Each structure stands twice: as C-alpha cells, then as structure tokens.
Tab-separated table of C-alpha atoms in Angstrom:
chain	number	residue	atom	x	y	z
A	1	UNK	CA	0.000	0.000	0.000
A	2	UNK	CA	1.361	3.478	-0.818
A	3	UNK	CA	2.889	5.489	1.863
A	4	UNK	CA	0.007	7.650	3.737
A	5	UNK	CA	0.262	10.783	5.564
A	6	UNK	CA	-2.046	11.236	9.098
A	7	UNK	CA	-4.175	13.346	6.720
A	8	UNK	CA	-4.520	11.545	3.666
A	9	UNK	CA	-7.452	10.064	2.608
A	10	UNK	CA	-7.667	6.532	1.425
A	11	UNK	CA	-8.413	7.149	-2.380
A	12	UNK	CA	-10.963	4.597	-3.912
A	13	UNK	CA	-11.407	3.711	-7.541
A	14	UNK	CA	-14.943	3.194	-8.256
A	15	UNK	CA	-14.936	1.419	-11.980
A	16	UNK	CA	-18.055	-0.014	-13.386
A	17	UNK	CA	-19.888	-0.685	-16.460
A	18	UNK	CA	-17.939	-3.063	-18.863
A	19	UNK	CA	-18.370	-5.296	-21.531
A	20	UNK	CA	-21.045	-8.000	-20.282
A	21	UNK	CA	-24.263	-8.063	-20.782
A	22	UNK	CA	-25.055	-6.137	-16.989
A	23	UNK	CA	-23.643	-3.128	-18.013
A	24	UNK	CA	-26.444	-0.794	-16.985
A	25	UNK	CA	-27.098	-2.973	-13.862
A	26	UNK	CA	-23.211	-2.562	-13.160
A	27	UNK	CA	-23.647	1.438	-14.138
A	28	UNK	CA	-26.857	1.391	-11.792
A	29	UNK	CA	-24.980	-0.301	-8.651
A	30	UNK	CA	-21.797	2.252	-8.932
A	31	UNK	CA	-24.483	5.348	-8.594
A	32	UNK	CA	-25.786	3.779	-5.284
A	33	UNK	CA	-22.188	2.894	-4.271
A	34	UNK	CA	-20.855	6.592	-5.218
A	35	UNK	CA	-23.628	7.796	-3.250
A	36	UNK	CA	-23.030	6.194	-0.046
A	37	UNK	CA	-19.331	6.376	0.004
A	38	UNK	CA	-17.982	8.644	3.131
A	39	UNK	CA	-16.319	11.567	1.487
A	40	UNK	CA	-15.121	12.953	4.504
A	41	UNK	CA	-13.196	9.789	4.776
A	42	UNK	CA	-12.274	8.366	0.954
A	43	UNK	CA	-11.678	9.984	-1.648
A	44	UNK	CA	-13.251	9.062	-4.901
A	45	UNK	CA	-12.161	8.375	-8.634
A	46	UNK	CA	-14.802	6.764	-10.888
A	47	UNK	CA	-13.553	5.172	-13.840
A	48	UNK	CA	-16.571	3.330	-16.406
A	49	UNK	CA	-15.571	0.727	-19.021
A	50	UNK	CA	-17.362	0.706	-22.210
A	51	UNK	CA	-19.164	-1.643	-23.944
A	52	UNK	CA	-16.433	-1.951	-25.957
A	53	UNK	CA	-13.953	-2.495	-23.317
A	54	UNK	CA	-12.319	1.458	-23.033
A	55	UNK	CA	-11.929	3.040	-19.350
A	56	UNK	CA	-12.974	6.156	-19.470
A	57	UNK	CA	-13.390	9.480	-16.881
A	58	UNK	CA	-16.951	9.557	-15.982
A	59	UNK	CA	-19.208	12.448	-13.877
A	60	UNK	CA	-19.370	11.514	-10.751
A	61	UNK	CA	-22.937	12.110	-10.880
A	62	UNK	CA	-25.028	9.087	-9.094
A	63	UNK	CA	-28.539	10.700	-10.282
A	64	UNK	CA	-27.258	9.968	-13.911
A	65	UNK	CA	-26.777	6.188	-13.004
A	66	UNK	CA	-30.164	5.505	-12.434
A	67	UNK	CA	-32.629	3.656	-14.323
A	68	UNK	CA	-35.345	6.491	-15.592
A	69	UNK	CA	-38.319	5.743	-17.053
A	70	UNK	CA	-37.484	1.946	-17.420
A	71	UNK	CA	-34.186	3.860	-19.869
A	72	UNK	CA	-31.224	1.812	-18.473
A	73	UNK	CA	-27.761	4.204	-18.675
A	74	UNK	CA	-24.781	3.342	-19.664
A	75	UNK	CA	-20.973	4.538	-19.248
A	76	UNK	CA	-21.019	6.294	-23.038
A	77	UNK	CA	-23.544	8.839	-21.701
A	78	UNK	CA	-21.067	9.478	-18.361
A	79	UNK	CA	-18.130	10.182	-20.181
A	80	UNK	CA	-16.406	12.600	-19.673
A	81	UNK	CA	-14.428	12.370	-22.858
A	82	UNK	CA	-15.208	10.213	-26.332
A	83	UNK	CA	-11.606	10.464	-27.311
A	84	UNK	CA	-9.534	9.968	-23.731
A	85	UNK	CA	-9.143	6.920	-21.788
A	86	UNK	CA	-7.487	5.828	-18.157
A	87	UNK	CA	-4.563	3.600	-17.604
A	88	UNK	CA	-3.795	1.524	-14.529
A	89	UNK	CA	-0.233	0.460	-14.504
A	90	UNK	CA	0.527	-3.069	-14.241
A	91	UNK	CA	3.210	-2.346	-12.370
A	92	UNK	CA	3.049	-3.156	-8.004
A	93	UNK	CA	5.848	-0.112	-7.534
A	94	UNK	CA	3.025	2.372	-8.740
A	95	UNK	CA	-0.128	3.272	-8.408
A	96	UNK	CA	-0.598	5.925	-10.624
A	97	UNK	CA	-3.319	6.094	-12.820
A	98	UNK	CA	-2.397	8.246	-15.895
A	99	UNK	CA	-5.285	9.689	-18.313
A	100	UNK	CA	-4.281	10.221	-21.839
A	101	UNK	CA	-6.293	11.664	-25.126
A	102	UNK	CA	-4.753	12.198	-28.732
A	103	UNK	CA	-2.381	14.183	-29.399
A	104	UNK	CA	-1.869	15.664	-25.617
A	105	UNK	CA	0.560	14.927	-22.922
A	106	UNK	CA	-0.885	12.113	-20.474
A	107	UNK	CA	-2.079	13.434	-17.590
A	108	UNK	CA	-1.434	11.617	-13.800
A	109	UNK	CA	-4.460	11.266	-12.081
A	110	UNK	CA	-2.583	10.174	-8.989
A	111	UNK	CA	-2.372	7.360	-7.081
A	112	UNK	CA	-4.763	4.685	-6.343
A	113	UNK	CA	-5.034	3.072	-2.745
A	114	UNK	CA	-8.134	0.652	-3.357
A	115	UNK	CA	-10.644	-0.062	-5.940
A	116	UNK	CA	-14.276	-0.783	-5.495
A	117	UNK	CA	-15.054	-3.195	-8.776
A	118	UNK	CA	-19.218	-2.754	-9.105
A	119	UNK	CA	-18.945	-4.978	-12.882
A	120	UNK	CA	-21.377	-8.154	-13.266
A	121	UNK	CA	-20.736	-10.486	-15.445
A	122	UNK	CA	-18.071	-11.593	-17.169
A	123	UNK	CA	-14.858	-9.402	-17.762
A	124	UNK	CA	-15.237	-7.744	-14.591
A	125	UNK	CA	-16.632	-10.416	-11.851
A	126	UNK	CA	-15.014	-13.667	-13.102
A	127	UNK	CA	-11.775	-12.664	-11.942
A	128	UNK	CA	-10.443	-10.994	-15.137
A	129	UNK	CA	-10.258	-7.451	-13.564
A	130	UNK	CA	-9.146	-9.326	-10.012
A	131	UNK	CA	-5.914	-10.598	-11.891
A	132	UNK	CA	-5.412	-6.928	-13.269
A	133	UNK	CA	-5.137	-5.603	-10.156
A	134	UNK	CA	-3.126	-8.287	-8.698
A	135	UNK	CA	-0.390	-7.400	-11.194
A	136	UNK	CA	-0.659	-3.936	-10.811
A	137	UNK	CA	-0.604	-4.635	-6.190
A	138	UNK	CA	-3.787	-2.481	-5.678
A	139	UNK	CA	-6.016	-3.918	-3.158
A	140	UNK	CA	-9.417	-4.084	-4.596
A	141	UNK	CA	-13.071	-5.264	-2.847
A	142	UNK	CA	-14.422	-8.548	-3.349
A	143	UNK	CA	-12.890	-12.404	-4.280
A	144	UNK	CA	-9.644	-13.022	-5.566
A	145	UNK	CA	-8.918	-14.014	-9.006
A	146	UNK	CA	-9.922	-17.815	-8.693
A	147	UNK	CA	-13.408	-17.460	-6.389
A	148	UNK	CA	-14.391	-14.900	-8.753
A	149	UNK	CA	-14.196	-17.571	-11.354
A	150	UNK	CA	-15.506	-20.240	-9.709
A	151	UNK	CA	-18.671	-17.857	-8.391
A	152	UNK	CA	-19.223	-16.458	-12.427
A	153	UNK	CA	-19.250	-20.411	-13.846
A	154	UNK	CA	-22.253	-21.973	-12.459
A	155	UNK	CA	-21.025	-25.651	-13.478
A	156	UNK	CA	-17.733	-24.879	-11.623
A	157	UNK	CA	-19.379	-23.690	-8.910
A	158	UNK	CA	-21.584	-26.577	-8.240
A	159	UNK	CA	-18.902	-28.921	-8.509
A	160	UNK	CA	-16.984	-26.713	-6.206
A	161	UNK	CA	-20.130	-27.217	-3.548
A	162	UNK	CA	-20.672	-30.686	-4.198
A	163	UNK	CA	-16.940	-31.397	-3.299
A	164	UNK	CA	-17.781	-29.847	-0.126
A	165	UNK	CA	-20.799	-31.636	0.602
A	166	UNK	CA	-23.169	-28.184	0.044
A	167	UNK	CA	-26.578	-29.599	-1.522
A	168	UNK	CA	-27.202	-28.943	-5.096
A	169	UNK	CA	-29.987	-29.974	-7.487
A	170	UNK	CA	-29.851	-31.702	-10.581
A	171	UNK	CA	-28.255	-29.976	-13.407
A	172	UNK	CA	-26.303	-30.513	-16.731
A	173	UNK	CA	-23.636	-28.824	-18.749
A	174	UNK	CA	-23.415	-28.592	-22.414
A	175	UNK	CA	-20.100	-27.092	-23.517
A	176	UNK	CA	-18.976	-25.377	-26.987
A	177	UNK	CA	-17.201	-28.223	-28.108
A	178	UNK	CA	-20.044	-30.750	-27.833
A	179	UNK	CA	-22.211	-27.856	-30.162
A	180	UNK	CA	-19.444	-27.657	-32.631
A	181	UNK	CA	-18.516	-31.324	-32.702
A	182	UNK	CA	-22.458	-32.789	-32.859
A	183	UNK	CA	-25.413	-30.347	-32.159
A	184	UNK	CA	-28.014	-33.186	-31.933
A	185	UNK	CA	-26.142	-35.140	-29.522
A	186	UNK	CA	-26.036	-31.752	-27.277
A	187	UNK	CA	-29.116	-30.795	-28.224
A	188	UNK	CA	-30.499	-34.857	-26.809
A	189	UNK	CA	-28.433	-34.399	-24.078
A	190	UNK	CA	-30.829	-32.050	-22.710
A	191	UNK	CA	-34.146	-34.002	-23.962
A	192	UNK	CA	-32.438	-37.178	-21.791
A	193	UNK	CA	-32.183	-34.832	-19.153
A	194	UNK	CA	-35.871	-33.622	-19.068
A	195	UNK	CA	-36.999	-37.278	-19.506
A	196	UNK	CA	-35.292	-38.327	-16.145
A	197	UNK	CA	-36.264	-34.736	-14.695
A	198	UNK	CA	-39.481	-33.539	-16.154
A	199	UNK	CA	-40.599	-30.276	-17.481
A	200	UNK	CA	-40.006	-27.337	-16.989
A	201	UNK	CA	-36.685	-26.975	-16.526
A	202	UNK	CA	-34.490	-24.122	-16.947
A	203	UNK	CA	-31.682	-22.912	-19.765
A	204	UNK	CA	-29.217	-20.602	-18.341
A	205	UNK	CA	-26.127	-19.446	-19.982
A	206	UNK	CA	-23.531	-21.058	-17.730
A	207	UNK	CA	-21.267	-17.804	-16.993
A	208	UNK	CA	-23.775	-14.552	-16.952
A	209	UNK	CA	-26.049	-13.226	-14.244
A	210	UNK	CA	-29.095	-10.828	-13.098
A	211	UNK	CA	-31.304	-13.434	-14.885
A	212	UNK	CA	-29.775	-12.567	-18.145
A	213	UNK	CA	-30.371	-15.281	-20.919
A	214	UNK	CA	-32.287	-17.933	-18.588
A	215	UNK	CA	-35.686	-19.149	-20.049
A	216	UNK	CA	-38.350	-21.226	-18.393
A	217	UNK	CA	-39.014	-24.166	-20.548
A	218	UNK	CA	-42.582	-26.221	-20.129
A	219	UNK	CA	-41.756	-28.440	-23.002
A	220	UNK	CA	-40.126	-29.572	-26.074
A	221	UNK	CA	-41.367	-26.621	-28.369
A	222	UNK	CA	-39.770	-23.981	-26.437
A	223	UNK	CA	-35.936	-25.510	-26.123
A	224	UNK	CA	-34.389	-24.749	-28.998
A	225	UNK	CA	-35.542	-20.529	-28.669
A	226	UNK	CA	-34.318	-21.036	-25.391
A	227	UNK	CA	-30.912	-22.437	-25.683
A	228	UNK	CA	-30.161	-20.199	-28.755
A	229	UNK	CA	-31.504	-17.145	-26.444
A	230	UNK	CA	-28.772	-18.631	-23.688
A	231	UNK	CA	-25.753	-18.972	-26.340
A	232	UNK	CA	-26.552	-15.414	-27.241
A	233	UNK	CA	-24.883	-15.115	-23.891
A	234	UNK	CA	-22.382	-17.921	-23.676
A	235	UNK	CA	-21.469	-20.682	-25.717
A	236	UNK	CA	-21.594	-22.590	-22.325
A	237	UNK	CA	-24.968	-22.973	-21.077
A	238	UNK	CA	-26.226	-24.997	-18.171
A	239	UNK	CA	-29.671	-26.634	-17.790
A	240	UNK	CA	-31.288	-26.665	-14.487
A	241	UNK	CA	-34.792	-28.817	-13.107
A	242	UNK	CA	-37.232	-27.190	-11.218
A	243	UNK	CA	-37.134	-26.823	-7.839
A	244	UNK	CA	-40.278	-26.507	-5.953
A	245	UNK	CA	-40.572	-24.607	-3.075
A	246	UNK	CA	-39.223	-21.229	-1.612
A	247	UNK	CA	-36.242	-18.957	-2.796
A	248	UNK	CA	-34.348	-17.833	-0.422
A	249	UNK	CA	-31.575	-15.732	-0.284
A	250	UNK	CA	-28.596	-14.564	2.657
A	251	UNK	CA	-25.475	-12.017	2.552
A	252	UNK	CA	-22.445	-12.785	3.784
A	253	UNK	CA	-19.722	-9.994	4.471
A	254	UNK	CA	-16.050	-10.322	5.990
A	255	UNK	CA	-15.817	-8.519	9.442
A	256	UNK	CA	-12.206	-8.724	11.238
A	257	UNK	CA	-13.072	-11.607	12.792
A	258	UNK	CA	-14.482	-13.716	9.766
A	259	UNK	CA	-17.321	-14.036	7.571
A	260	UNK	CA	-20.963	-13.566	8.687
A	261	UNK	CA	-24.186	-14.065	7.265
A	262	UNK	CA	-27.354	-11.819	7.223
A	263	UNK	CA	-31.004	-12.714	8.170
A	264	UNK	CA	-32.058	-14.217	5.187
A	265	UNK	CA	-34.365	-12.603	2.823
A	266	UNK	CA	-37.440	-14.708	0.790
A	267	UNK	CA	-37.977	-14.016	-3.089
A	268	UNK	CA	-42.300	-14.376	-3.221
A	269	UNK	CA	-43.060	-15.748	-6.165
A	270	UNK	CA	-43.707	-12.815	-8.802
A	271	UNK	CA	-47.456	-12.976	-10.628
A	272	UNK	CA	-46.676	-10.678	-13.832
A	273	UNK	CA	-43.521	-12.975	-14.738
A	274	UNK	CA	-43.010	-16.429	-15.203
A	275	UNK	CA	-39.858	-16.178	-12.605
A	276	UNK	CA	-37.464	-14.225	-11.123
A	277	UNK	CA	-36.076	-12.639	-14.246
A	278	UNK	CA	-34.237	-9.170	-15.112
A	279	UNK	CA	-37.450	-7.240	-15.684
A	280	UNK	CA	-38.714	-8.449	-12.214
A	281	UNK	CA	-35.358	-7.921	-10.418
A	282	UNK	CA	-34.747	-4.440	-11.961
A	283	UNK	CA	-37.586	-2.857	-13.686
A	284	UNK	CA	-40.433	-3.959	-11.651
A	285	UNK	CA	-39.227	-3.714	-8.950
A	286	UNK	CA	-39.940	-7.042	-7.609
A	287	UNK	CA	-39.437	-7.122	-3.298
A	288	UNK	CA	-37.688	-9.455	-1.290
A	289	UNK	CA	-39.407	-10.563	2.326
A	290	UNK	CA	-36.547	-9.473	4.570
A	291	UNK	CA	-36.191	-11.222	7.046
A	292	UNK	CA	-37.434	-14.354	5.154
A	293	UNK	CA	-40.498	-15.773	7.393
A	294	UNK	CA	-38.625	-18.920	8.034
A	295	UNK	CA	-38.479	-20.686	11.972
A	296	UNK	CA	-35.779	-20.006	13.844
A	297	UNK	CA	-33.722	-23.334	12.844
A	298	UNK	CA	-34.096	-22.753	9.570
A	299	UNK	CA	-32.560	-18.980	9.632
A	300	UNK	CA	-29.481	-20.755	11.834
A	301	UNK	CA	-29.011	-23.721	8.589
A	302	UNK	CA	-29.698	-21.096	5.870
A	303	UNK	CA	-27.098	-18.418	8.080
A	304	UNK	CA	-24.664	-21.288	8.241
A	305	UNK	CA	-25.038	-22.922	4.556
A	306	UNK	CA	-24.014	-19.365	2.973
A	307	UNK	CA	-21.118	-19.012	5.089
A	308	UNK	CA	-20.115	-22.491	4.120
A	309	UNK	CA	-20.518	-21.685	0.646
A	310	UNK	CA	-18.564	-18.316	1.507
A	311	UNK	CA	-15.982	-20.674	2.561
A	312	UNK	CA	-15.307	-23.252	0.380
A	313	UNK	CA	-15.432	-21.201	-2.639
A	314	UNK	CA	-12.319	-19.180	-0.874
A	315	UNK	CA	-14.474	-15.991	-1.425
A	316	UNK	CA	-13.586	-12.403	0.304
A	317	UNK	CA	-14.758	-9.014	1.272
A	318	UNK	CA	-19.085	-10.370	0.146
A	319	UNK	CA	-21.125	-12.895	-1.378
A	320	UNK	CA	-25.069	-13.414	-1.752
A	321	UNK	CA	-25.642	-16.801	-1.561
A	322	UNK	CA	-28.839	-18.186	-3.198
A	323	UNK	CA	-31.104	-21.368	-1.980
A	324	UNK	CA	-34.469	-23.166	-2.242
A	325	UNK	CA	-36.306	-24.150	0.733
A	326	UNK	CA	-37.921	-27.377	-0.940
A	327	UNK	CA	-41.427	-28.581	-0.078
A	328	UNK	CA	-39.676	-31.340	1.645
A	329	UNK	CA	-38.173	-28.715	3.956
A	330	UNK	CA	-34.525	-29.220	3.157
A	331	UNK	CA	-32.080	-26.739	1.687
A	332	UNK	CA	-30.356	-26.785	-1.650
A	333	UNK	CA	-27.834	-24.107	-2.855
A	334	UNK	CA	-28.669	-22.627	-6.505
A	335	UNK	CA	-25.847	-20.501	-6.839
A	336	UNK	CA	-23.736	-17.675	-5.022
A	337	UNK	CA	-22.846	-14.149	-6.680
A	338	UNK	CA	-19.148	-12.797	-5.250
A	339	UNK	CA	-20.123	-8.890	-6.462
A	340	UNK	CA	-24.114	-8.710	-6.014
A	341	UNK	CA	-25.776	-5.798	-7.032
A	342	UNK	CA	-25.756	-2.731	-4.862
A	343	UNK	CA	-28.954	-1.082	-6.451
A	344	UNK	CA	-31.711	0.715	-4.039
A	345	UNK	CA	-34.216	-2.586	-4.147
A	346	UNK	CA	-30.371	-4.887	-4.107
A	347	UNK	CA	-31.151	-7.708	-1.837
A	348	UNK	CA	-27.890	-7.963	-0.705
A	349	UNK	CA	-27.893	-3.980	0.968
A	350	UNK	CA	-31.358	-5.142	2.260
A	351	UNK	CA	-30.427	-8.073	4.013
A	352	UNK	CA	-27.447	-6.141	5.982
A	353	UNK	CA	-30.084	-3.565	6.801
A	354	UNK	CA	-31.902	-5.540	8.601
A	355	UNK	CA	-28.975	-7.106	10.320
A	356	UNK	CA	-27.675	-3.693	11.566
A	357	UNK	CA	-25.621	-2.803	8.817
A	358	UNK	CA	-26.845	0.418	7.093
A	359	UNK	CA	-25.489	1.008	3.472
A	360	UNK	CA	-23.203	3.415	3.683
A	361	UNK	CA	-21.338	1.141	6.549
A	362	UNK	CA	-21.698	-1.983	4.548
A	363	UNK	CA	-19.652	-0.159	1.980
A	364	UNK	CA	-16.817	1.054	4.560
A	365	UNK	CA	-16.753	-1.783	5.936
A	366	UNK	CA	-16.058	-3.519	2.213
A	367	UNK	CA	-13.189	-0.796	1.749
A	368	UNK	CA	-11.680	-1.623	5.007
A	369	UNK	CA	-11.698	-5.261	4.696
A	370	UNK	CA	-10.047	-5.087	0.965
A	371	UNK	CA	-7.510	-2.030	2.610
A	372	UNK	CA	-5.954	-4.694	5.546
A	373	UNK	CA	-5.583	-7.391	2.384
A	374	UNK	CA	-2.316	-7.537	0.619
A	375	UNK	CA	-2.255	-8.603	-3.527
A	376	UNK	CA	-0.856	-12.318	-4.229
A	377	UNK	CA	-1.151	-15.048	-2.772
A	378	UNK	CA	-2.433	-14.950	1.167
C-alpha cells in the first residue's frame, strides 16, 4: 500500500460498467455505491468501461446512473471524454493512474489506494479485472482471481459445492465443443435430461447473471428458442430442473473476525412474470421478504449454509448466496454471486439492513476489509 500521511485520505477507484451483458445494472450499482461512500473519509475516482472495453473518466454524478423511465444508462452517456481513456499500470511499484487523449501529454491522475469493482458479469466479476489488479498490487473489494471464477461459472461452482458436501440440485452442462462437434447429440443431451427430470426446466447461460439469458421451458417446443436465447450469452450454457418450493436468499460480508451471514431474505413468487427474471429484479421492482419468514432453525441452517458456501469457494470481502427451501423442507444451494448488485431494491444492501448494517457502513466496511488485504497469494 502506498505510503500515507495522518491526513490523507484513502483514495478509492470506483470502476463499473464493462463489456457484459449487466452493463447498466453494473452502471446502476456504482451510482448507489458513489452515493453512499464517506467523502469525509475516501476519496473518490470513478472510472466506467465501455461496452467496448475502453476506461474512461466519468461524472461523478449518481442521479445519472439511475434507471429512468425503465431507460437503463450506460458509461457512453457518463463520459467525460469520447476520445480519452485511463490507464492503470501493471506495475506493483506504482499506483498511478495516468489519463491520456490524442495528441496531448498524459495526464497523472494520482495514485490509487483501493478499488471498489461494481462490474457483473463476465470481464469484470469472473476474476479478469481481479488478476489486473493483482499485477498492478492495488487492493481491490471482493474475491480473488480464482473465487471470482468459480462464483461467475455456475457448473464450476456446483462442482466446487458438491466437493464440499453443500446440496445442489440436478443440473447438466453442455459445452462449446459438444455444439461444434455434434449439435443433436447436445441438443439430446438435454431431452435425456428432461426425460429423467421432467418439465419445466431451466436454460441458463452457464457464466452470466441478473437473470440474463435464462428461459423457463414447459416443453419440447420452447428448447431450442431457449438455448439459442442462452448462447446469445455464452457458448456454455447450463440446464437446471425445477425446484419446488421457496427462494431464499442470505449475505455474507467479511468482518475482522471472519465471515458472517445476514437474516435471510425470501424471493415471493412474482405474478406478472413467469420467474425471477431481469425485468422483475430491476424494472419492476420485484421485493424481497426481509427477514425471510422462516423458523428459527431454519434462519441458523440457511445463516450457516451461505457461510459455508462463503468458505469453500475461498471468497472475500461479500457474497449473496442463493437457496431453495424445498417442499420437503430441506435446503439446496442454486448458486452464489461474489459482487451482487448494490442497487436501491439490491437484496444484498437489504439483508445487511436488517442485520444492523446500514449502506453506507456496509460499503466502509467492504473498503476496510479489501484495505488490511495484501495482492498475491495470502
């Protein structure tokens, strides 16, 4: 960490956007982060990636970030230039970030002490960006380069749980090489799976989140719309039975002592879509039940299945971990999310709301925890 002064300010890179598919969610979550962030005690530097993969100098302007009038934004409408662009150096002696446009002299923005990543999806959660910023030695929020992985690629991620004895459902992977080599033995790969299953089951693009690309499939008219509507997303798509019962979700976040989970929160089931997809999660407005009306053992296995998941997927700093309470009353582990979103209906800021953890402390206390980390290996 650079040398600091009694009176200097840790300074915190706030980047967001990027080249996934969640850009505007990612956009969306970095207005509610710049927002809360103490400025009497951080200083702030947002930097957006574009669509198209450039980091850019953005306003730091949260009420821009927001989604208006069901108009998502996007980091080409925050820049502050269309020609400049930001430079981290990959190199652990500095920490200077340098801002450069044709034809002019770079410009040193100064140094960096921490960054904040807010980016869902791949190229930003799936521990490309985390290996950036290990070369370049700046301590950044959030999972290191291999949990982010593992939390991004839902097949790697159950396997991951099942090797720990976490409770998954049924599932199968179809991979690009099995497309390219024989489409119809991928594509009966699936059917064989619904025959031992059942309907509906669900198509998910194995490596993308905040419901993008996942389709609810009743039979076998609507799979091949729905796995072409997952590829859009990722060659790699995963295919999911239904499980019946509850969805219910829990935080957990790194104190100085360890990880520790929320009260859980319960996702009702949502009567204008056919599940918990991207218009219900961010333009609707769908709401959580926090705390999730469960009995008090249940909140203790649900408290402690998340922070097992925390744990064996070596995650840091946060994690939402996702379940469903089946009719049968036992738990099983859908997925976990190592940067959830930090939007004003989140359920991740929700859940640590309830617990005692307002927003604006939830995201000091993420800062802290990735400031006492060192890069490498630990």
């Amino acid at each position: 960490m650079s040398s600091q002064t009694p009176s200097h300010k840790p300074r915190v890179a706030v980047v967001f956007g990027g080249r996934s598919s969640e850009h505007a969610i990612s956009v969306v979550t970095a207005g509610a982060v710049l927002r809360a962030i103490d400025r009497e005690k951080y200083d702030v530097l947002p930097i957006g990636i574009t669509t198209d993969g450039r980091w850019v100098l953005t306003a730091d302007d949260p009420a821009r970030m927001a989604i208006a009038d069901r108009k998502l934004p996007s980091v080409a409408e925050l820049a502050e230039s269309v020609d400049g662009g930001v430079v981290l150096p990959v190199d652990p002696t500095s920490r200077e970030v340098v801002y450069s446009e044709p034809g002019a002299v770079p410009k040193a923005l100064g140094e960096v002490d921490v960054v904040f990543p807010v980016l869902h999806g791949p190229y930003g959660e799936d521990g490309t960006l985390q290996g950036l910023l290990e070369l370049s030695g700046v301590p950044y929020v959030g999972s290191g380069v291999l949990a982010s992985a593992v939390g991004q690629d839902k097949d790697y991620m159950k396997r991951v749980f099942t090797s720990f004895g976490l409770p998954v459902g049924p599932y199968e992977v179809i991979r690009p090489r099995e497309w390219d080599k024989d489409p119809a033995a991928a594509h009966k790969k699936i059917v064989d799976f619904a025959g031992e299953h059942g309907w509906p089951l669900f198509v998910k693009p194995a490596r993308a989140g905040s419901s993008m690309g996942i389709s609810k499939v009743d039979d076998l008219g609507g799979l091949d719309e729905a796995i072409e509507e997952a590829r859009a997303h990722d060659p790699k798509i995963i295919v999911e039975s239904l499980l019946s019962g509850r969805e219910i979700e829990c935080g957990v976040l790194e104190f100085e002592d360890g990880p520790r989970a929320s009260v859980p929160a319960e996702i009702p089931p949502v009567t204008a879509h056919d599940f918990y997809d991207f218009e219900a999660k961010y333009i609707d407005s769908a709401s959580g039940i926090v705390p999730a009306p469960l009995t008090d053992a249940q909140t203790a296995e649900v408290r402690e299945l998340a922070v097992a998941a925390f744990e064996a997927a070596s995650c840091e700093g946060l994690v939402r971990a996702d379940f469903f309470l089946q009719d049968d009353g036992e738990f099983v582990i859908n997925e976990i999310n190592t940067l959830p979103g930090f939007t004003p209906i989140s359920m991740y800021p929700r859940m640590w709301q309830e617990s005692g953890v307002s927003y604006p402390e939830l995201i000091d206390r993420l800062l802290q925890a990735a400031l006492r980390r060192s890069t490498g290996l630990r």
